[in-house]
Tab-separated table of C-alpha atoms and ligand atoms in Angstrom:
chain	number	residue	atom	x	y	z
A	1	MET	CA	149.220	92.527	79.601
A	2	LEU	CA	151.746	95.585	77.564
A	3	LYS	CA	153.428	94.269	74.603
A	4	VAL	CA	156.491	96.302	74.618
A	5	GLY	CA	159.317	96.037	71.765
A	6	ILE	CA	163.048	96.810	72.869
A	7	ILE	CA	165.572	98.279	70.777
A	8	GLY	CA	169.136	98.613	71.548
A	9	VAL	CA	169.793	95.233	73.977
A	10	GLY	CA	173.484	96.575	74.589
A	11	SER	CA	174.335	96.312	78.366
A	12	MET	CA	171.534	98.179	79.762
A	13	GLY	CA	169.121	97.206	77.117
A	14	THR	CA	169.409	93.141	78.017
A	15	GLN	CA	168.860	94.299	81.460
A	16	HIS	CA	165.521	96.017	80.624
A	17	PHE	CA	164.401	93.225	78.449
A	18	LEU	CA	165.045	90.694	81.537
A	19	ARG	CA	163.478	92.662	83.703
A	20	LEU	CA	160.491	93.296	81.463
A	21	MET	CA	160.260	89.532	81.163
A	22	ASN	CA	161.068	88.448	84.530
A	23	LYS	CA	160.072	90.902	87.226
A	24	ILE	CA	157.703	93.618	85.616
A	25	HIS	CA	154.030	92.830	85.878
A	26	GLY	CA	151.586	92.987	83.197
A	27	ALA	CA	154.577	93.558	80.551
A	28	THR	CA	156.257	91.184	78.233
A	29	VAL	CA	158.397	91.519	75.476
A	30	THR	CA	157.332	90.874	71.838
A	31	ALA	CA	160.098	92.311	70.119
A	32	VAL	CA	163.959	93.325	69.897
A	33	SER	CA	165.733	94.918	67.233
A	34	ASP	CA	169.457	95.801	67.713
A	35	ILE	CA	172.166	96.274	64.651
A	36	ASN	CA	174.463	93.563	66.012
A	37	GLU	CA	171.911	91.228	65.279
A	38	ALA	CA	173.367	87.801	66.762
A	39	HIS	CA	174.064	88.888	69.748
A	40	ALA	CA	170.487	90.259	70.209
A	41	LYS	CA	169.498	86.884	69.180
A	42	GLU	CA	171.509	85.503	71.849
A	43	VAL	CA	169.632	87.635	74.168
A	44	ILE	CA	166.534	87.012	73.221
A	45	ALA	CA	167.380	82.796	72.498
A	46	PRO	CA	166.020	81.087	75.891
A	47	TYR	CA	162.822	83.502	75.098
A	48	PRO	CA	160.949	81.738	72.070
A	49	THR	CA	157.906	84.299	71.950
A	50	VAL	CA	159.800	86.952	71.638
A	51	ARG	CA	160.991	87.944	67.728
A	52	PHE	CA	163.787	89.733	66.531
A	53	ILE	CA	163.003	92.218	63.939
A	54	ALA	CA	166.294	94.081	62.517
A	55	ASP	CA	164.466	97.580	61.630
A	56	PRO	CA	163.605	99.745	64.657
A	57	ILE	CA	161.044	101.599	62.828
A	58	THR	CA	159.400	97.965	61.845
A	59	LEU	CA	159.316	97.037	65.167
A	60	ILE	CA	157.692	100.354	66.141
A	61	ASN	CA	155.047	100.039	63.661
A	62	ASP	CA	154.513	96.294	64.211
A	63	PRO	CA	150.668	95.265	65.423
A	64	GLU	CA	152.382	93.424	68.009
A	65	VAL	CA	154.188	95.741	69.821
A	66	ASP	CA	152.009	98.552	72.130
A	67	ALA	CA	155.030	100.229	73.658
A	68	VAL	CA	158.024	101.047	72.928
A	69	VAL	CA	161.353	100.671	74.864
A	70	ILE	CA	164.799	102.907	73.434
A	71	VAL	CA	167.966	101.551	74.660
A	72	SER	CA	169.702	102.296	71.842
A	73	ILE	CA	172.720	104.202	71.574
A	74	ASP	CA	172.395	108.391	72.440
A	75	SER	CA	172.183	109.154	68.630
A	76	THR	CA	169.321	106.900	67.887
A	77	HIS	CA	166.751	108.111	70.769
A	78	GLU	CA	165.420	110.931	69.176
A	79	GLU	CA	164.327	109.300	65.445
A	80	TYR	CA	162.573	106.047	67.365
A	81	CYS	CA	160.809	108.747	69.920
A	82	LEU	CA	159.595	110.589	66.862
A	83	GLU	CA	158.950	107.379	65.060
A	84	ALA	CA	156.895	106.355	68.093
A	85	ILE	CA	154.828	109.673	68.435
A	86	LYS	CA	153.647	109.359	64.941
A	87	CYS	CA	152.379	105.542	65.468
A	88	GLY	CA	150.811	107.077	69.283
A	89	LYS	CA	152.714	104.209	71.308
A	90	TYR	CA	153.871	104.565	74.776
A	91	ILE	CA	157.365	104.963	74.585
A	92	PHE	CA	159.960	104.416	77.368
A	93	CYS	CA	163.463	106.017	76.717
A	94	GLU	CA	166.598	106.112	77.983
A	95	LYS	CA	168.365	108.916	78.996
A	96	PRO	CA	169.386	111.504	76.682
A	97	LEU	CA	165.986	112.164	74.605
A	98	SER	CA	168.512	113.766	71.984
A	99	ALA	CA	171.774	114.038	71.164
A	100	SER	CA	171.167	117.895	71.663
A	101	ALA	CA	168.369	120.835	73.184
A	102	GLU	CA	167.316	121.627	68.932
A	103	GLY	CA	166.094	117.250	68.731
A	104	ALA	CA	165.118	117.199	71.990
A	105	LYS	CA	162.609	120.298	71.129
A	106	LYS	CA	161.228	118.413	68.148
A	107	VAL	CA	160.555	115.543	69.908
A	108	VAL	CA	158.834	117.376	72.603
A	109	ASP	CA	156.611	119.265	69.756
A	110	ALA	CA	155.589	116.207	68.460
A	111	GLU	CA	154.509	115.072	71.305
A	112	ILE	CA	152.884	117.970	71.722
A	113	ALA	CA	151.039	118.259	68.752
A	114	GLY	CA	150.007	114.362	68.832
A	115	GLY	CA	148.404	115.831	71.794
A	116	LYS	CA	149.566	113.053	74.650
A	117	ARG	CA	151.782	112.242	76.953
A	118	LEU	CA	153.371	109.307	75.225
A	119	ILE	CA	156.949	109.128	76.375
A	120	GLN	CA	158.557	108.142	79.902
A	121	MET	CA	162.251	109.495	80.318
A	122	GLY	CA	164.691	106.574	82.167
A	123	PHE	CA	165.986	108.817	84.327
A	124	ASN	CA	166.317	106.205	87.136
A	125	ARG	CA	166.597	108.115	90.800
A	126	ARG	CA	163.697	109.225	90.646
A	127	PHE	CA	162.333	105.820	91.800
A	128	ASP	CA	165.954	105.016	94.021
A	129	PRO	CA	164.014	104.877	97.311
A	130	ALA	CA	167.356	107.242	99.231
A	131	TYR	CA	166.588	109.944	97.122
A	132	GLU	CA	162.941	109.850	97.946
A	133	GLU	CA	163.527	109.852	100.824
A	134	LEU	CA	166.281	113.080	100.551
A	135	LYS	CA	163.596	114.995	98.312
A	136	ALA	CA	160.951	114.431	100.791
A	137	LEU	CA	162.864	116.069	103.675
A	138	VAL	CA	164.431	118.738	100.842
A	139	VAL	CA	160.466	119.783	99.895
A	140	SER	CA	158.620	120.213	103.366
A	141	GLY	CA	160.859	122.569	104.752
A	142	LYS	CA	161.950	121.294	107.940
A	143	LEU	CA	165.382	121.996	107.197
A	144	GLY	CA	164.280	125.975	105.547
A	145	ALA	CA	164.575	126.282	102.196
A	146	PRO	CA	167.691	124.936	99.876
A	147	LEU	CA	170.874	127.256	99.640
A	148	VAL	CA	173.416	124.978	97.973
A	149	ALA	CA	173.903	121.144	97.157
A	150	HIS	CA	177.245	118.951	96.516
A	151	CYS	CA	177.037	115.949	94.286
A	152	ALA	CA	179.758	113.290	93.312
A	153	HIS	CA	178.943	110.772	90.547
A	154	ARG	CA	181.985	108.514	90.892
A	155	ASN	CA	182.776	105.687	88.337
A	156	ALA	CA	186.070	103.053	88.984
A	157	ASN	CA	186.442	102.773	85.244
A	158	TYR	CA	185.305	104.041	81.548
A	159	PRO	CA	186.187	102.435	78.006
A	160	ALA	CA	189.458	104.741	76.623
A	161	GLN	CA	186.167	106.437	73.599
A	162	TYR	CA	184.810	108.447	77.007
A	163	ASP	CA	185.621	111.843	76.215
A	164	ASP	CA	184.429	115.056	77.888
A	165	VAL	CA	181.320	115.068	75.657
A	166	VAL	CA	179.876	111.673	77.273
A	167	ALA	CA	180.932	113.028	80.559
A	168	VAL	CA	178.516	115.600	80.537
A	169	THR	CA	175.433	113.715	78.339
A	170	GLY	CA	176.125	110.461	79.824
A	171	THR	CA	176.995	110.991	83.387
A	172	ALA	CA	176.772	115.104	84.673
A	173	ILE	CA	173.032	114.408	82.969
A	174	HIS	CA	171.989	111.724	85.939
A	175	GLU	CA	172.552	115.322	87.901
A	176	ILE	CA	171.004	117.600	86.132
A	177	ASP	CA	167.883	115.911	85.942
A	178	THR	CA	167.962	114.469	89.808
A	179	MET	CA	169.166	117.995	91.342
A	180	ALA	CA	166.824	119.744	89.211
A	181	TRP	CA	163.760	117.485	90.573
A	182	LEU	CA	164.871	116.659	93.831
A	183	VAL	CA	164.600	120.676	94.828
A	184	GLY	CA	161.616	121.284	91.882
A	185	ASP	CA	163.436	124.210	90.260
A	186	TYR	CA	165.285	124.618	86.604
A	187	PHE	CA	169.059	125.732	86.027
A	188	THR	CA	169.472	129.794	84.790
A	189	LYS	CA	173.407	129.420	84.545
A	190	ALA	CA	176.148	126.491	84.126
A	191	GLN	CA	179.766	126.309	84.045
A	192	VAL	CA	182.460	123.575	84.311
A	193	ILE	CA	185.834	123.715	85.580
A	194	PHE	CA	188.190	121.970	85.248
A	195	PRO	CA	190.652	120.206	87.529
A	196	LYS	CA	193.938	118.786	87.382
A	197	CYS	CA	193.569	115.686	85.030
A	198	SER	CA	194.034	111.749	86.752
A	199	ARG	CA	196.851	110.317	85.559
A	200	HIS	CA	193.931	107.291	85.103
A	201	SER	CA	192.040	109.478	82.355
A	202	LYS	CA	192.506	107.489	78.886
A	203	ASN	CA	191.421	109.663	76.334
A	204	GLU	CA	193.198	113.066	75.633
A	205	ASN	CA	189.908	114.601	75.110
A	206	LEU	CA	188.381	113.543	78.760
A	207	HIS	CA	189.687	116.271	81.719
A	208	ASP	CA	188.951	113.669	84.772
A	209	PRO	CA	187.945	114.351	87.544
A	210	GLN	CA	185.242	117.776	85.948
A	211	ILE	CA	182.981	119.941	88.181
A	212	VAL	CA	179.995	120.779	87.172
A	213	MET	CA	178.473	124.141	88.503
A	214	LEU	CA	175.038	124.721	88.049
A	215	THR	CA	172.493	127.802	89.284
A	216	THR	CA	168.778	127.526	90.056
A	217	SER	CA	166.126	130.298	89.110
A	218	SER	CA	165.822	130.853	92.846
A	219	GLY	CA	170.420	131.189	93.393
A	220	MET	CA	170.262	127.878	94.821
A	221	VAL	CA	174.696	126.697	93.470
A	222	ILE	CA	174.758	122.952	92.832
A	223	SER	CA	178.025	121.411	92.350
A	224	CYS	CA	178.731	117.989	90.905
A	225	GLU	CA	182.038	116.829	90.637
A	226	ILE	CA	181.960	114.036	87.849
A	227	TRP	CA	185.256	111.202	88.146
A	228	VAL	CA	184.874	108.251	85.843
A	229	ASN	CA	188.087	107.104	86.666
A	230	CYS	CA	188.389	107.317	90.446
A	231	GLN	CA	189.290	103.565	90.271
A	232	TYR	CA	188.267	102.626	93.708
A	233	ALA	CA	184.125	101.995	92.873
A	234	TYR	CA	180.794	103.038	92.013
A	235	ASP	CA	179.732	105.981	94.299
A	236	ILE	CA	177.259	108.474	94.563
A	237	ARG	CA	177.155	111.525	97.037
A	238	CYS	CA	174.410	114.193	97.490
A	239	GLU	CA	174.170	116.666	100.163
A	240	VAL	CA	171.522	119.497	100.478
A	241	LEU	CA	171.833	122.616	102.551
A	242	CYS	CA	169.619	124.248	103.760
A	243	GLU	CA	169.376	127.168	106.123
A	244	ASP	CA	168.442	124.937	109.225
A	245	GLY	CA	170.088	121.669	108.870
A	246	THR	CA	171.982	119.858	105.819
A	247	ALA	CA	170.081	116.892	104.613
A	248	THR	CA	172.706	114.293	103.018
A	249	LEU	CA	171.964	110.777	100.853
A	250	PRO	CA	171.968	107.344	102.726
A	251	ARG	CA	174.464	105.406	101.108
A	252	PRO	CA	173.803	101.744	99.940
A	253	SER	CA	173.943	99.203	103.313
A	254	ARG	CA	176.893	97.180	103.378
A	255	VAL	CA	178.250	94.543	105.846
A	256	ASP	CA	180.758	96.245	108.381
A	257	VAL	CA	183.675	93.945	107.886
A	258	CYS	CA	186.618	94.014	110.881
A	259	THR	CA	189.992	91.622	110.172
A	260	ASN	CA	193.982	91.878	110.333
A	261	GLN	CA	193.395	95.457	112.556
A	262	THR	CA	191.614	97.179	110.016
A	263	HIS	CA	187.688	98.221	109.579
A	264	TYR	CA	186.058	98.904	106.380
A	265	LYS	CA	182.322	98.458	104.518
A	266	GLY	CA	182.438	96.297	100.770
A	267	MET	CA	181.564	98.663	98.239
A	268	THR	CA	180.614	98.196	94.502
A	269	THR	CA	181.770	98.631	90.975
A	270	ASP	CA	178.707	97.909	89.197
A	271	GLY	CA	176.397	100.708	88.180
A	272	LEU	CA	174.067	99.053	87.175
A	273	GLY	CA	173.408	97.109	90.404
A	274	TYR	CA	173.768	99.656	92.830
A	275	PHE	CA	170.087	101.106	90.950
A	276	ALA	CA	168.664	98.286	90.692
A	277	GLU	CA	165.876	99.121	92.368
A	278	ALA	CA	164.731	101.700	90.934
A	279	TYR	CA	165.070	100.197	87.086
A	280	ASP	CA	162.726	98.045	88.707
A	281	ARG	CA	160.370	100.454	89.881
A	282	GLU	CA	160.581	102.972	87.228
A	283	PHE	CA	159.584	100.159	84.405
A	284	GLN	CA	156.916	98.910	86.750
A	285	ALA	CA	155.384	102.734	87.309
A	286	TRP	CA	155.704	102.702	83.083
A	287	ALA	CA	153.783	99.347	82.348
A	288	ASP	CA	151.172	100.152	85.360
A	289	ALA	CA	150.588	103.195	83.443
A	290	CYS	CA	150.656	102.146	80.188
A	291	ASN	CA	147.885	99.360	81.070
A	292	ALA	CA	145.892	102.506	82.735
A	293	GLY	CA	146.456	104.197	79.335
A	294	THR	CA	148.195	107.148	81.065
A	295	TYR	CA	151.244	108.660	82.145
A	296	CYS	CA	152.962	107.857	85.300
A	297	LYS	CA	153.676	111.630	87.083
A	298	ALA	CA	156.380	110.587	89.476
A	299	ALA	CA	158.505	109.706	86.494
A	300	ALA	CA	160.421	112.391	84.085
A	301	SER	CA	158.954	113.635	81.185
A	302	ALA	CA	159.708	114.591	77.721
A	303	TRP	CA	159.614	118.182	78.878
A	304	ASP	CA	162.074	116.705	81.520
A	305	GLY	CA	164.458	115.586	79.061
A	306	TYR	CA	164.251	118.614	76.857
A	307	CYS	CA	165.414	120.551	79.939
A	308	ALA	CA	168.683	117.979	80.574
A	309	ALA	CA	169.138	118.547	77.486
A	310	VAL	CA	169.514	122.438	76.746
A	311	THR	CA	171.413	121.926	80.466
A	312	THR	CA	173.543	119.607	79.053
A	313	ASP	CA	174.031	121.946	75.485
A	314	SER	CA	175.151	124.895	77.988
A	315	CYS	CA	177.947	122.414	79.793
A	316	LEU	CA	179.567	121.792	76.233
A	317	LYS	CA	179.460	125.279	75.714
A	318	SER	CA	181.438	125.807	78.319
A	319	GLN	CA	183.868	122.986	77.904
A	320	LYS	CA	184.862	125.302	75.375
A	321	SER	CA	184.626	128.634	76.669
A	322	GLY	CA	185.619	127.799	80.091
A	323	ALA	CA	182.694	131.042	81.037
A	324	ILE	CA	179.611	130.626	82.846
A	325	GLU	CA	177.049	129.929	80.802
A	326	ALA	CA	172.916	131.078	80.396
A	327	VAL	CA	171.203	128.092	79.986
A	328	PRO	CA	168.241	129.858	77.900
A	329	LEU	CA	165.337	127.607	79.569
A	330	THR	CA	161.079	128.756	78.789
A	331	ASP	CA	158.628	128.144	80.878
A	332	ARG	CA	156.953	124.934	81.047
A	333	PRO	CA	154.112	124.007	79.262
A	334	ASP	CA	150.665	123.446	80.144
A	335	PHE	CA	150.695	119.936	78.348
A	336	TYR	CA	153.748	118.961	81.040
A	337	ILE	CA	151.827	120.744	84.016
A	338	ASP	CA	150.599	117.659	86.227
B	1	NAD	N1	169.850	105.600	83.196
B	1	NAD	C1	171.095	104.650	83.262
B	1	NAD	O1	171.272	104.354	84.432
B	1	NAD	C2	171.888	104.129	82.085
B	1	NAD	C3	172.933	102.980	82.256
B	1	NAD	C4	173.160	103.173	81.132
B	1	NAD	C5	172.662	103.653	79.794
B	1	NAD	N2	172.103	104.006	80.021
B	1	NAD	C6	171.826	104.388	78.449
B	1	NAD	O2	171.131	103.485	77.853
B	1	NAD	C7	171.902	103.195	76.431
B	1	NAD	C8	172.072	102.195	76.357
B	1	NAD	O3	173.564	102.538	76.808
B	1	NAD	P1	174.442	101.045	76.998
B	1	NAD	O4	175.300	100.907	78.133
B	1	NAD	O5	173.267	99.706	77.025
B	1	NAD	O6	175.204	100.974	75.298
B	1	NAD	P2	175.959	99.516	74.748
B	1	NAD	O7	176.700	100.353	73.907
B	1	NAD	O8	176.241	98.491	75.551
B	1	NAD	O9	174.192	99.587	74.254
B	1	NAD	C9	174.101	99.984	72.478
B	1	NAD	C10	173.109	98.659	71.892
B	1	NAD	O10	172.126	99.974	71.115
B	1	NAD	C11	172.430	98.894	69.886
B	1	NAD	N3	172.735	99.623	68.567
B	1	NAD	C12	173.571	100.787	67.984
B	1	NAD	N4	173.118	101.572	67.488
B	1	NAD	C13	171.189	101.089	66.703
B	1	NAD	C14	170.824	101.198	66.169
B	1	NAD	N5	170.998	102.083	65.077
B	1	NAD	N6	169.585	100.599	65.917
B	1	NAD	C15	169.264	99.844	66.968
B	1	NAD	N7	170.767	98.967	67.713
B	1	NAD	C16	171.861	99.934	68.161
B	1	NAD	C17	174.265	98.434	69.620
B	1	NAD	O11	173.985	97.255	69.040
B	1	NAD	C18	174.074	98.223	71.274
B	1	NAD	O12	173.455	96.659	71.585
B	1	NAD	C19	172.422	105.003	76.340
B	1	NAD	O13	171.433	105.709	75.865
B	1	NAD	C20	172.498	105.350	77.574
B	1	NAD	O14	173.528	106.755	77.783
B	1	NAD	C21	171.201	104.675	80.528
């Protein structure tokens, strides 16, 4: 049984805690850490076997913790990854790997120096059945080579502190990793375009919506619309244009309603619920891999986390310059080739 310590039990961390306690086979949570002690103690209260450890570094070093889930705020991931690597413990790190490409590189370098792949990144869409189906079709070549993709990432409403930086490092980063994985390529250029801003943007430092344009090394162009106050629902879209046809991400199946001369399908505002199956599957794959003493090949590695961070850094640069910015990625080291 894999003994897991979780750092951060906010909205995502609490879901991961409950998932590990109730759904995932072969893993259990033994300890939790969070700077909000009162809230963390409330979360673990129904589970008397789980200890609260105030200091995350102490939790990582605890002998009753074999593996660490890092789901605290973005700025903390790098430090906790580095400590867990030092301890030789398996790591599930929510995105991003670090708040900067430079920080992400430090984590990659430490993992390589340690000689063992320990990190699985929380890029959950790689475990979503709809994305898996879309990727399988695209890589099969049945539709010819992919040329263009259009993606949309829409949330109904975001809190006022959400700004242009988080639009890229918190939201667009999902499309960045997913599309690199889906088409098996990496990005060489990035640009962020600001259309007319919605009156629903709550922060003067948030252009909403915004369009992230990415070019891959093979010349494919990918547009990612990031719109976090779209008002109507959580909505994820992806269409890939190939030489001989197009392939579109299936929408989740919903009840078809006819009422009052109107015909509609319901939607949700709950992004975590929308991808619940993908989260369950990524954690089961992680626990299985850790218990087998290895890493999950289907999951994103620390290198993928680094590539995403380099790409988001270029997007942030473009938000300021308005220009197309280079994405300075180097070849994948042998250590990260499966
Ligand atoms: N993969 C996904 O789909 C997905 C979705 C949502 C969030 N996330 C990621 O999960 C992480 C948490 O997001 P959230 O929405 O739960 O945020 P949140 O603000 O709800 O929770 C963050 C938690 O971390 C705690 N915390 C803050 N600083 C800490 C520190 N130094 N040490 C320990 N705990 C600390 C906070 O008290 C809080 O409980 C973020 O990195 C976010 O990017 C990923």
